Coordinates of C-alpha atoms in Angstrom, one line a residue:
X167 CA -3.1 4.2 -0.5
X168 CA -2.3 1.9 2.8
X169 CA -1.8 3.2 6.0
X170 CA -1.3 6.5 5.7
X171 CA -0.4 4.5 2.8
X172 CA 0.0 1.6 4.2
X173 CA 2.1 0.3 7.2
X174 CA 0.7 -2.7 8.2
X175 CA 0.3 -0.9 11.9
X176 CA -2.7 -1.2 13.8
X177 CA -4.2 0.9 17.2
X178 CA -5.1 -2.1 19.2
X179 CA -5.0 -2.6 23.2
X180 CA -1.6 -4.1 24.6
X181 CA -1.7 -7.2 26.9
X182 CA 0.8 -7.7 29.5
X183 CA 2.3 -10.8 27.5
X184 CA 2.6 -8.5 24.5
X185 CA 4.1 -5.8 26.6
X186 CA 6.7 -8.1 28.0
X187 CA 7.3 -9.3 24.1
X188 CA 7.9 -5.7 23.0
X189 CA 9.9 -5.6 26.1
X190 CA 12.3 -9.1 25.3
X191 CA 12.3 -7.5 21.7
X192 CA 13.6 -4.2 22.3
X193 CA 16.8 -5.5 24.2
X194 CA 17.1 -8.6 22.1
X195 CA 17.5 -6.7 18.6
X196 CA 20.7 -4.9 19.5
X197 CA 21.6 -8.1 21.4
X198 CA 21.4 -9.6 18.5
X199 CA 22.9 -7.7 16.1
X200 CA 26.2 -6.8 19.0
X201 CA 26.6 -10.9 19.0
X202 CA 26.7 -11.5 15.0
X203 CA 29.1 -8.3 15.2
X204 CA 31.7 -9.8 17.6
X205 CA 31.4 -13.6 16.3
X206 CA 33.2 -14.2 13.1
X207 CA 31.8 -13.3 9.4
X208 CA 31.1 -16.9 7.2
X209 CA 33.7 -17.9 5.0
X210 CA 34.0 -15.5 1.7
X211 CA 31.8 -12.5 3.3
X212 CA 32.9 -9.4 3.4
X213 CA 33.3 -7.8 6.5
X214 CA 31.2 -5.1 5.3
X215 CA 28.4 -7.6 4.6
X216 CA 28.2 -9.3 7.6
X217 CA 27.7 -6.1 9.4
X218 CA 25.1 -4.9 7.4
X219 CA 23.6 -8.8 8.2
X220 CA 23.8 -7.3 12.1
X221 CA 21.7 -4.5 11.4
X222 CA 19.0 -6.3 9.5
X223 CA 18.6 -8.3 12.0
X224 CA 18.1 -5.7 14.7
X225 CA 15.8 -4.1 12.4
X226 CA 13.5 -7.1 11.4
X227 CA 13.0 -7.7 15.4
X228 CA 12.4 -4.3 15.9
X229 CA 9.7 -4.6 12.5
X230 CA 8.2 -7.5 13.9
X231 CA 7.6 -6.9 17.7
X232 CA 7.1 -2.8 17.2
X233 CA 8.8 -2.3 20.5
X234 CA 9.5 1.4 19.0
X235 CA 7.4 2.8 16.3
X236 CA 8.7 1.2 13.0
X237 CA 9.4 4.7 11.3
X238 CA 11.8 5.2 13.9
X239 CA 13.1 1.7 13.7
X240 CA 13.9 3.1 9.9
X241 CA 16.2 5.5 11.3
X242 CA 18.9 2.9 12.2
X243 CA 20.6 2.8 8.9
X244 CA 21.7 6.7 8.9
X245 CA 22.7 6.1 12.4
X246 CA 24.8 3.0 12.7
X247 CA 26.0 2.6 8.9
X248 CA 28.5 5.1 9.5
X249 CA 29.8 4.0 12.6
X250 CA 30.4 0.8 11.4
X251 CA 32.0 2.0 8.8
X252 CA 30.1 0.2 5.9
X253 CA 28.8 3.3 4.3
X254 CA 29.5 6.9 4.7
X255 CA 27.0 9.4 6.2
X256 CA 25.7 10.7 3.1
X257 CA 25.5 7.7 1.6
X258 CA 23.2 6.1 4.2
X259 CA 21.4 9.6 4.3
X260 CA 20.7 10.1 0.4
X261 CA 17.8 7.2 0.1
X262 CA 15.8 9.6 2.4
X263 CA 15.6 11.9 0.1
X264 CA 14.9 10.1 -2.8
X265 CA 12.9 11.5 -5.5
X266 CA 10.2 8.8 -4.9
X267 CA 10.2 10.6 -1.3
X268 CA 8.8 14.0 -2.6
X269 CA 6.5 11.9 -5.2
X270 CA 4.8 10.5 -2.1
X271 CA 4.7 13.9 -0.1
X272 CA 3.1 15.2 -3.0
X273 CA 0.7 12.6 -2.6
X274 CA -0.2 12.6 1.3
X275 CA -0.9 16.2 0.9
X276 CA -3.5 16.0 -2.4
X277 CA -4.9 12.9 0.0
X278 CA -5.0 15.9 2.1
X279 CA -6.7 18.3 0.8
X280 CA -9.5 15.7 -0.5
X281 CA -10.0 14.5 3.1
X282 CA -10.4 18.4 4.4
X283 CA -12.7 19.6 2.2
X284 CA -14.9 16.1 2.2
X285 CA -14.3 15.3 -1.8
X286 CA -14.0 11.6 -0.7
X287 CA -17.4 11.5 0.6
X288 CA -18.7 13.0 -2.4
X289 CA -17.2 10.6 -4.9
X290 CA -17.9 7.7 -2.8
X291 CA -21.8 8.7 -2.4
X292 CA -21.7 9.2 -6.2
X293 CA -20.3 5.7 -7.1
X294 CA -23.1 4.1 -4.6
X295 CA -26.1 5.5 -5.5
X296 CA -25.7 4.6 -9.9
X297 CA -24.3 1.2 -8.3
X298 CA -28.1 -0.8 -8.0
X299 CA -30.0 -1.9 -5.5
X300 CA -29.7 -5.9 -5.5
X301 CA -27.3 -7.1 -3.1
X302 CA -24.8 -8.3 -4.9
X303 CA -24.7 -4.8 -6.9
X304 CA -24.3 -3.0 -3.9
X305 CA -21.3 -5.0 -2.4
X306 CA -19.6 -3.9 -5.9
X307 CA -20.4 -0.3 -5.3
X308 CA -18.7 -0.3 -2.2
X309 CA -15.6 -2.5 -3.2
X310 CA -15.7 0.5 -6.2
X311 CA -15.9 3.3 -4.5
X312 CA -13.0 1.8 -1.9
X313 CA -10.4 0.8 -4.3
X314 CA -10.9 4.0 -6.6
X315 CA -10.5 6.2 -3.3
X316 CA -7.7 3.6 -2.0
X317 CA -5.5 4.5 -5.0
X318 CA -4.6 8.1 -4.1
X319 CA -6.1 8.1 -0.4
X320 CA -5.1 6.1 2.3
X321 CA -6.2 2.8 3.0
X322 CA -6.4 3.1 6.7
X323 CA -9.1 6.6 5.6
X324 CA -10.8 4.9 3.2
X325 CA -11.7 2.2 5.3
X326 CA -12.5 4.9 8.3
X327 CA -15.1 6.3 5.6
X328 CA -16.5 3.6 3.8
X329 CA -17.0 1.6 6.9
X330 CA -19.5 3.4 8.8
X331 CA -21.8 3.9 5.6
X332 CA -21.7 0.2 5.2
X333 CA -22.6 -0.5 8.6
X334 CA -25.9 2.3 8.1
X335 CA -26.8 0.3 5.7
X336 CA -26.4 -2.7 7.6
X337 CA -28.8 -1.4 10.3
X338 CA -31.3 -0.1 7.8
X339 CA -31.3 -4.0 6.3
X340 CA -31.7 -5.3 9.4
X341 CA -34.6 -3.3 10.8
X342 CA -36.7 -3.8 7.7
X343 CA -35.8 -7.6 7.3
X344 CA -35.8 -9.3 4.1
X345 CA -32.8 -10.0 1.2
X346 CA -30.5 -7.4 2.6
X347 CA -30.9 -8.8 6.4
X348 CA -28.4 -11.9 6.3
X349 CA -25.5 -12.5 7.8
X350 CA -24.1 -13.7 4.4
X351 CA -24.9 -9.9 3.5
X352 CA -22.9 -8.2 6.3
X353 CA -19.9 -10.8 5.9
X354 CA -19.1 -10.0 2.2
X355 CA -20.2 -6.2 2.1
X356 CA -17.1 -5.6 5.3
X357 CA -14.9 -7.9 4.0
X358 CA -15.2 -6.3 0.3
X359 CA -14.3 -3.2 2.1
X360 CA -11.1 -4.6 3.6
X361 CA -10.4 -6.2 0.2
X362 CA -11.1 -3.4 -1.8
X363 CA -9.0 -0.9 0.5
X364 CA -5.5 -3.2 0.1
X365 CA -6.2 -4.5 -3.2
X366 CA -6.9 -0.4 -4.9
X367 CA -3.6 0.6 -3.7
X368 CA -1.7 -1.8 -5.7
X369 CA -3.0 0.1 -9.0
X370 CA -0.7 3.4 -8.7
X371 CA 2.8 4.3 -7.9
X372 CA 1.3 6.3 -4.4
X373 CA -0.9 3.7 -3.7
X374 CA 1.1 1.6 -1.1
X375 CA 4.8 2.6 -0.2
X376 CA 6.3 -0.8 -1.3
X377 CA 5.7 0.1 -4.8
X378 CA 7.5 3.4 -4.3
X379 CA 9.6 1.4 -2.5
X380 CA 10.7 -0.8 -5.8
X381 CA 10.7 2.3 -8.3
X382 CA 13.2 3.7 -5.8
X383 CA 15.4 1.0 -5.4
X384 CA 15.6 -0.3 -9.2
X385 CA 16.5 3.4 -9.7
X386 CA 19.2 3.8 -7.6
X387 CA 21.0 0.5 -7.9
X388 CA 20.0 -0.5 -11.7
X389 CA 19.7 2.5 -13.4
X390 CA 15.8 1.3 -14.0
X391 CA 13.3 3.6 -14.2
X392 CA 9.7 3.1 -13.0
X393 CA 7.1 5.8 -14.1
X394 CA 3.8 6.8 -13.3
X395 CA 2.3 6.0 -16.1
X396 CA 4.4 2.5 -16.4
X397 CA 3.1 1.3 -13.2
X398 CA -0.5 2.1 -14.0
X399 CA 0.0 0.5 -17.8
X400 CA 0.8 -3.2 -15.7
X401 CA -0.3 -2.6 -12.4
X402 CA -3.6 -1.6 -13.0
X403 CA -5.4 -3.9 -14.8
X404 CA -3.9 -6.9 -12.5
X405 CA -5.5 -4.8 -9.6
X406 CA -8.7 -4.6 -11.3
X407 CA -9.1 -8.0 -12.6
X408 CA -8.4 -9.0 -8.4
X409 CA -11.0 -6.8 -7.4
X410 CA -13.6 -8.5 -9.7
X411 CA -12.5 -11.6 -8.8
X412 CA -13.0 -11.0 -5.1
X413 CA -16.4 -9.2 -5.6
X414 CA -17.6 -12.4 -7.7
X415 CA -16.0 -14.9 -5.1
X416 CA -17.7 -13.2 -2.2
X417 CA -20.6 -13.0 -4.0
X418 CA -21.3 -16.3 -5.5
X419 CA -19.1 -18.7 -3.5
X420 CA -17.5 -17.9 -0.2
X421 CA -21.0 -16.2 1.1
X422 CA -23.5 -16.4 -1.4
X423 CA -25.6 -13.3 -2.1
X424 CA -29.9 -13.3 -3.4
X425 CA -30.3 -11.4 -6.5
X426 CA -33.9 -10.0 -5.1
X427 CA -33.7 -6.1 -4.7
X428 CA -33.5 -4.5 -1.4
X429 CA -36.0 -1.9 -0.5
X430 CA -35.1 1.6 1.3
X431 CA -31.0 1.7 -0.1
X432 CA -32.1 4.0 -2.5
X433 CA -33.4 6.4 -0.3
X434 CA -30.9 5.7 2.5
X435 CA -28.5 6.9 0.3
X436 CA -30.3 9.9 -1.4
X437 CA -30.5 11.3 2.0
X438 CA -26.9 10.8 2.9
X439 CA -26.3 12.7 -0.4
X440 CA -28.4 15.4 0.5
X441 CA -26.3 15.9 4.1
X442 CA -23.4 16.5 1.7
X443 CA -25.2 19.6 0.3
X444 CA -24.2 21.2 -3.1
X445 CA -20.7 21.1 -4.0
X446 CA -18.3 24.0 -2.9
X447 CA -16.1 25.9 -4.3
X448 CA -13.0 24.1 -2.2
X449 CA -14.0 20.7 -3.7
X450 CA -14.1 22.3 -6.8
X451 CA -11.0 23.6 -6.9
X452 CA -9.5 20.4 -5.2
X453 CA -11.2 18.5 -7.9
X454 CA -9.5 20.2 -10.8
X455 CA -5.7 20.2 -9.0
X456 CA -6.7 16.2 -8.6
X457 CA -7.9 15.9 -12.3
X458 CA -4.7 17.9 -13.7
X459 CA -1.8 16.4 -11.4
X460 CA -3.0 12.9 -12.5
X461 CA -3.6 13.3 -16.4
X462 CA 0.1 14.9 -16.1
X463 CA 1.0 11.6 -14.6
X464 CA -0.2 9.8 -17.0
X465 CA 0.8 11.7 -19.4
X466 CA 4.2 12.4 -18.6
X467 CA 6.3 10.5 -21.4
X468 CA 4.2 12.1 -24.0
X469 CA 4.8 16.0 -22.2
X470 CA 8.4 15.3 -22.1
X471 CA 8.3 14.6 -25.8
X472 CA 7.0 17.7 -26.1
X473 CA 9.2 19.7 -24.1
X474 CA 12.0 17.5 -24.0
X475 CA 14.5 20.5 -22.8
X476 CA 12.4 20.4 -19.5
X477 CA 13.2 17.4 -16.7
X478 CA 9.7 17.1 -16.2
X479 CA 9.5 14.2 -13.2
X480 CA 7.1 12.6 -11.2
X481 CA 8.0 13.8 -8.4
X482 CA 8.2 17.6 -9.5
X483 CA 4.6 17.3 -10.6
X484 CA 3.7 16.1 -7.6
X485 CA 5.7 18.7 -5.4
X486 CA 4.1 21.0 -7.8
X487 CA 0.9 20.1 -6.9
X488 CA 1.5 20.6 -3.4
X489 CA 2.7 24.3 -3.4
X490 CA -0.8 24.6 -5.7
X491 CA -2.7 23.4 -2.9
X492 CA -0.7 26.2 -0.4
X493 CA -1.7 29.1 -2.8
X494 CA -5.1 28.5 -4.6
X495 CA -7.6 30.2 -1.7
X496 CA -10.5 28.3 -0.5
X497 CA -12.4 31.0 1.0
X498 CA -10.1 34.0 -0.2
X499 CA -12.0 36.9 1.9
X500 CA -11.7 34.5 4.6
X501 CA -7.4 34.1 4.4
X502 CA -8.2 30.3 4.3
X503 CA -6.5 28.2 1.3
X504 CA -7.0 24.7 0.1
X505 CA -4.2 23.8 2.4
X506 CA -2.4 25.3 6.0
X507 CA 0.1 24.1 7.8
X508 CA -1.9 22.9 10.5
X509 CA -3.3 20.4 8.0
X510 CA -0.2 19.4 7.0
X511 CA 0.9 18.2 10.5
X512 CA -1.7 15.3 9.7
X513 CA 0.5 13.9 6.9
X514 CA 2.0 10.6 8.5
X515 CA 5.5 12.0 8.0
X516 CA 6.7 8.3 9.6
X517 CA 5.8 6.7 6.3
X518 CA 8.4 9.0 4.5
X519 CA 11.2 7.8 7.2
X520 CA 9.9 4.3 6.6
X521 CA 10.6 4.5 2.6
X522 CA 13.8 5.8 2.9
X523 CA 14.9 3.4 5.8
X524 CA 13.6 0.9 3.5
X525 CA 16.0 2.2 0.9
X526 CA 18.9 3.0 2.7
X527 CA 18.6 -0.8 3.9
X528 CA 18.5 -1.9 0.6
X529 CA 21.5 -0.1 -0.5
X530 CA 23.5 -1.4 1.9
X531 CA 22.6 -4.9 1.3
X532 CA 23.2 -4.2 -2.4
X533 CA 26.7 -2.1 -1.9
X534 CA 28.3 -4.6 0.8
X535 CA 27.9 -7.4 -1.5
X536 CA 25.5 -9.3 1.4
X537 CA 22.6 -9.6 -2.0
X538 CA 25.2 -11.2 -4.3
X539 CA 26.5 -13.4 -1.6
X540 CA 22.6 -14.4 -0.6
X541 CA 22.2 -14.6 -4.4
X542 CA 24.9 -16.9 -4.7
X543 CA 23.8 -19.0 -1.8
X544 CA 19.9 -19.8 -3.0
X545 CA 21.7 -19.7 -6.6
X546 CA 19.5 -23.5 -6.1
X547 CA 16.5 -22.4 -6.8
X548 CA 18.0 -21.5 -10.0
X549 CA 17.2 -25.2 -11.1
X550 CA 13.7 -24.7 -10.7
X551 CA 10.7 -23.6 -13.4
X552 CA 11.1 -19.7 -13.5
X553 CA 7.3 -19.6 -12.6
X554 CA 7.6 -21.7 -10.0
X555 CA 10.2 -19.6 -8.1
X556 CA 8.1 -16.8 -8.4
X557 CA 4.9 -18.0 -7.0
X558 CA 7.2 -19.1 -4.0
X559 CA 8.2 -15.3 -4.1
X560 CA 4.9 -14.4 -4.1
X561 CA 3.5 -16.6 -1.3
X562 CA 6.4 -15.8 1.0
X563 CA 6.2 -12.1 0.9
X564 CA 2.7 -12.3 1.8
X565 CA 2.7 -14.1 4.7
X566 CA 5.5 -11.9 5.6
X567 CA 2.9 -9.5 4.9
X568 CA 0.7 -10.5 7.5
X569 CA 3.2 -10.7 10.6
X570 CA 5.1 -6.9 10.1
X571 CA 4.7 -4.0 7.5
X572 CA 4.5 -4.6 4.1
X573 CA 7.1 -2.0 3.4
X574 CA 9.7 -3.4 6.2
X575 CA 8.9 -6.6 4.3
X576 CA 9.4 -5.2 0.3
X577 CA 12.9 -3.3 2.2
X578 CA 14.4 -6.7 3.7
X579 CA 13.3 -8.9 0.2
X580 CA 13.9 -6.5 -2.9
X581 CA 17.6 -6.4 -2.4
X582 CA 17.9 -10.4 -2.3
X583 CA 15.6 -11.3 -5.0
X584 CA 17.3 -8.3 -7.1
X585 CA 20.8 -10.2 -6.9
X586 CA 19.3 -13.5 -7.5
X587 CA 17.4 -12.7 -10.5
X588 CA 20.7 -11.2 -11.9
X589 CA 23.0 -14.0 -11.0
X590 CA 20.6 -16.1 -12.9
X591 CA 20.7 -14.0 -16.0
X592 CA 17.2 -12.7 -15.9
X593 CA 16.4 -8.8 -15.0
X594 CA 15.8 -7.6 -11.6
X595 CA 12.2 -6.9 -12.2
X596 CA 11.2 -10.4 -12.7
X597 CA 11.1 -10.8 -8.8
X598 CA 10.6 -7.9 -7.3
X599 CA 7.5 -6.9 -8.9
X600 CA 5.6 -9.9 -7.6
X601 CA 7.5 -8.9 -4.0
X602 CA 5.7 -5.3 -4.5
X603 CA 2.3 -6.5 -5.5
X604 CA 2.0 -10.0 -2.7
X605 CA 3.0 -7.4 -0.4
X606 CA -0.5 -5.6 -0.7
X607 CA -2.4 -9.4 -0.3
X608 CA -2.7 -9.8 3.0
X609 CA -6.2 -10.7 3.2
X610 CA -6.3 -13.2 5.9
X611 CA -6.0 -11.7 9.8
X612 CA -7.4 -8.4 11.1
X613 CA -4.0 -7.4 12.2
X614 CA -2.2 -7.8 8.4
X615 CA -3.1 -4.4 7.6
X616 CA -5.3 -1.6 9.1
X617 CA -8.3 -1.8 6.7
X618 CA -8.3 -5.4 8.1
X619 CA -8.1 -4.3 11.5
X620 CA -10.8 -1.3 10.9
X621 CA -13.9 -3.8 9.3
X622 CA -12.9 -6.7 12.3
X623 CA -13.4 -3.7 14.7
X624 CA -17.0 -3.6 13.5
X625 CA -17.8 -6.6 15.6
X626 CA -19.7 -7.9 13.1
X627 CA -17.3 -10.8 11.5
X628 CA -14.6 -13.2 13.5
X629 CA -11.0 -14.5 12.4
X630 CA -12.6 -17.4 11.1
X631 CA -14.8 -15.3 8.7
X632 CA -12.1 -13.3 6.6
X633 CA -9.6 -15.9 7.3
X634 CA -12.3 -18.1 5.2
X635 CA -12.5 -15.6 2.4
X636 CA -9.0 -14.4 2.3
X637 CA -7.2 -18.2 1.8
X638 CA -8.9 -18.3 -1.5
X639 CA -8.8 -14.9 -2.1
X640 CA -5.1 -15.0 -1.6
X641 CA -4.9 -18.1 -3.9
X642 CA -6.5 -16.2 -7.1
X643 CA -3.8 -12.7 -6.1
X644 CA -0.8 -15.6 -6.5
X645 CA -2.3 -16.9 -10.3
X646 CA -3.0 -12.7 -10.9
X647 CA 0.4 -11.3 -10.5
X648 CA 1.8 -14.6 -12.1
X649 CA -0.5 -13.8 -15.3
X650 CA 0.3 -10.3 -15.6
X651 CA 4.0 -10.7 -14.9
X652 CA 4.2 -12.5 -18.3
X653 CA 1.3 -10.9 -19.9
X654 CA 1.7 -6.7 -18.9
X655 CA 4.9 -6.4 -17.0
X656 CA 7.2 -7.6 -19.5
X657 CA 6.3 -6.5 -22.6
X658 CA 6.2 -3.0 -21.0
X659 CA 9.2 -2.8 -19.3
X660 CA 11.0 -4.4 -21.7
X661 CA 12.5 -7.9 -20.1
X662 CA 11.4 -11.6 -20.0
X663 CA 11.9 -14.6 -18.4
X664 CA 16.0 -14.7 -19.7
X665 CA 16.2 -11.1 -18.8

């Protein structure tokens, strides 16, 4: 998961030129928007459309420059849709409660409950000690144990976590010299941890909110649904066959790695098990709500089979998990339970706004005919190879992906590419899965997204360093998602390149 699933936000200290930007940007959005209002709409747009044009703009200004906090900038569409007539209030409100909405609070709070009672810790110590001792193998037990826990943690605590074990590492390597003691061995063991942390969410539905983000949208405007289980069956393997690639790119090319073993990891790591102590009965217990709420995801088409008088969703197993979490104790003679309140004021509930300002957006674009009328005007690119346009898809989203949030970006694009895709007689997915997955490749600046920003705060790599290794990094995610588009994608959701 990114950011507390993954807003490309980062905690870093404002200069007074930035200050003043934030300042110019939070005037200039509605200044913007109150001057497309009041001049006239282009030829052929609706009136409707060109208002909802307004309000994107405010909104990408406000994305960009974060002069407010971006959930709240999500907020705009329930406000000002109504009064400018283009949709009514409960049609701007409904996206924020979108089933995909509860699917994801089920999620933060299993994240939760892992994080309170340490369970993260546990699996990631597990998956580093059987990982080997050479330093190649070690840089893959880290970039394992970070995407596995990116997947239904977030990114931004994965990264907290798996950081500062790297960097104990580091310091043990460096004291006793040797293999492990290079600078080739810091650059790719913090850099797979960035990578690892953005790529692992791409693999799950919860992982990253632009893929909620697409399930959402298809479902409301298309009638196209997205499960679980779906995602996983073409999203997953693409994710994994990235994270290889990066860990062998690293590795062998970008910084190359020795193959000689390093002495002390092993016991570095024993003891850092040992601090964990035996597990508990919590972590037990969280362990076996994890284990079931997932295999029911998986499983879902086959349960509904099976019961198929019972709307058995995603998002009611999830919610279902949640209440689980409220009422299994921890420590019964104690009144303490997996989960409390208190706990669940953690939860970044701005994420949730953000999803469904993303899809109230996106339904307005859709319902004021501003995507068809966009669709109709790059109705050009039509001409070219299908592949073609989407690798240009793909590269534009992320480097959108690096300058704002990758969800404000998947909430401005999936509209447009939707409506183009169908005015060219293809199926709305073709497009905007690649716009979900580039929007989890930004690989290349510390500030693209916070795992990014938590390795570069290290102080141990510069700009120069992951900009090095993300360029090519980013240039094997574009040939990924174009390979299993065509290869995983289609076949299972049923379209192709005609639609």
């Amino acid at each position: 998961m990114t950011q507390p699933f993954e807003e490309n936000q980062t905690d870093t200290p404002s200069s007074p030129r930035l200050e003043r930007l934030r300042l110019l940007a939070l005037l200039g959005g509605p200044l913007l928007a109150l001057v497309l209002i009041w001049i006239d709409p282009p030829a052929d747009m609706p009136p409707a459309a060109w208002q909802v044009v307004a309000l994107t703009a405010w909104m990408a200004v406000w994305w960009v420059a974060e002069p407010v906090p971006i959930a709240v900038t999500a907020l705009l569409p329930v406000a000002l849709l109504p009064l400018l007539g283009t949709n009514t209030i409960s049609e701007a409100a409904a996206p924020y409660a979108n089933p995909l909405i509860f699917l994801f609070l089920g999620g933060f709070l299993l994240a939760e409950a892992i994080q309170r009672w340490g369970l993260h810790r546990r699996i990631a110590m597990l998956v580093l000690r059987g990982c080997g001792h050479r330093p190649h193998q070690l840089v893959a037990g880290f970039m394992m144990a970070t995407a596995g826990l990116s997947m239904w943690v977030s990114n931004t605590a994965t990264a907290a976590l798996m950081v500062p074990i790297g960097v104990s590492v580091l310091r043990l390597l460096e004291r006793r010299g040797g293999v492990g003691a290079s600078r080739h061995m810091t650059l790719t063991l913090l850099l797979g941890i960035a990578l690892a942390a953005n790529i692992g969410g791409m693999g799950t539905l919860i992982g990253t909110p632009p893929n909620a983000l697409l399930a959402g949208f298809m479902a409301d405007n298309y009638g196209i649904e997205i499960g679980f289980a779906e995602w996983m069956l073409f999203a997953l393997p693409p994710a994994l066959l990235l994270l290889a690639m990066s860990w062998w790119l690293l590795t062998r090319v970008v910084y190359p790695l020795p193959r000689e073993p390093i002495p002390g990891v092993a016991s570095l790591l024993e003891e850092q098990a040992r601090d964990l102590g035996r597990i508990t009965a919590p972590e037990r217990r969280v362990t076996v709500i994890f284990l079931l709420v997932a295999l029911a995801w998986v499983t879902r088409p086959l349960l509904q089979n099976l019961l198929p008088n019972v709307e058995l969703t995603d998002a009611g197993i999830a919610v279902i998990a949640a209440i689980m979490l409220f009422v299994v104790p921890a420590r019964l003679k104690e009144g303490r339970f997996l989960l409390d309140w208190n706990s669940a004021r953690n939860l970044p509930w701005g994420v949730l706004l953000l999803v469904g300002g993303g899809l109230s957006l996106g339904t307005a674009i859709e319902s004021s005919g501003l995507a068809a009328m966009v669709a109709q005007g790059l109705s050009a690119f039509g001409e070219w190879p299908v592949w073609s346009l989407v690798a240009m898809t793909v590269v534009v989203v992320m480097l959108m992906s690096h300058v704002t949030s990758n969800t404000a970006t998947a909430a401005a694009i999936l509209p447009l590419t939707a409506s183009l895709t169908v005015s060219l007689g293809a199926s709305p997915l073709l497009l905007t899965i690649p716009v979900a997955m580039a929007a989890s490749c930004a690989f290349m600046l510390p500030v693209a997204t916070p795992p990014n920003a938590v390795v570069f705060a290290s102080g141990k790599l510069t700009v120069l360093d992951m900009m090095r290794a993300g360029a090519i990094i980013s240039l094997v995610a574009i040939l990924t998602i174009l390979l299993f588009l065509h290869a995983l994608a289609m076949p299972v959701l049923g379209f192709g390149w005609a639609g």
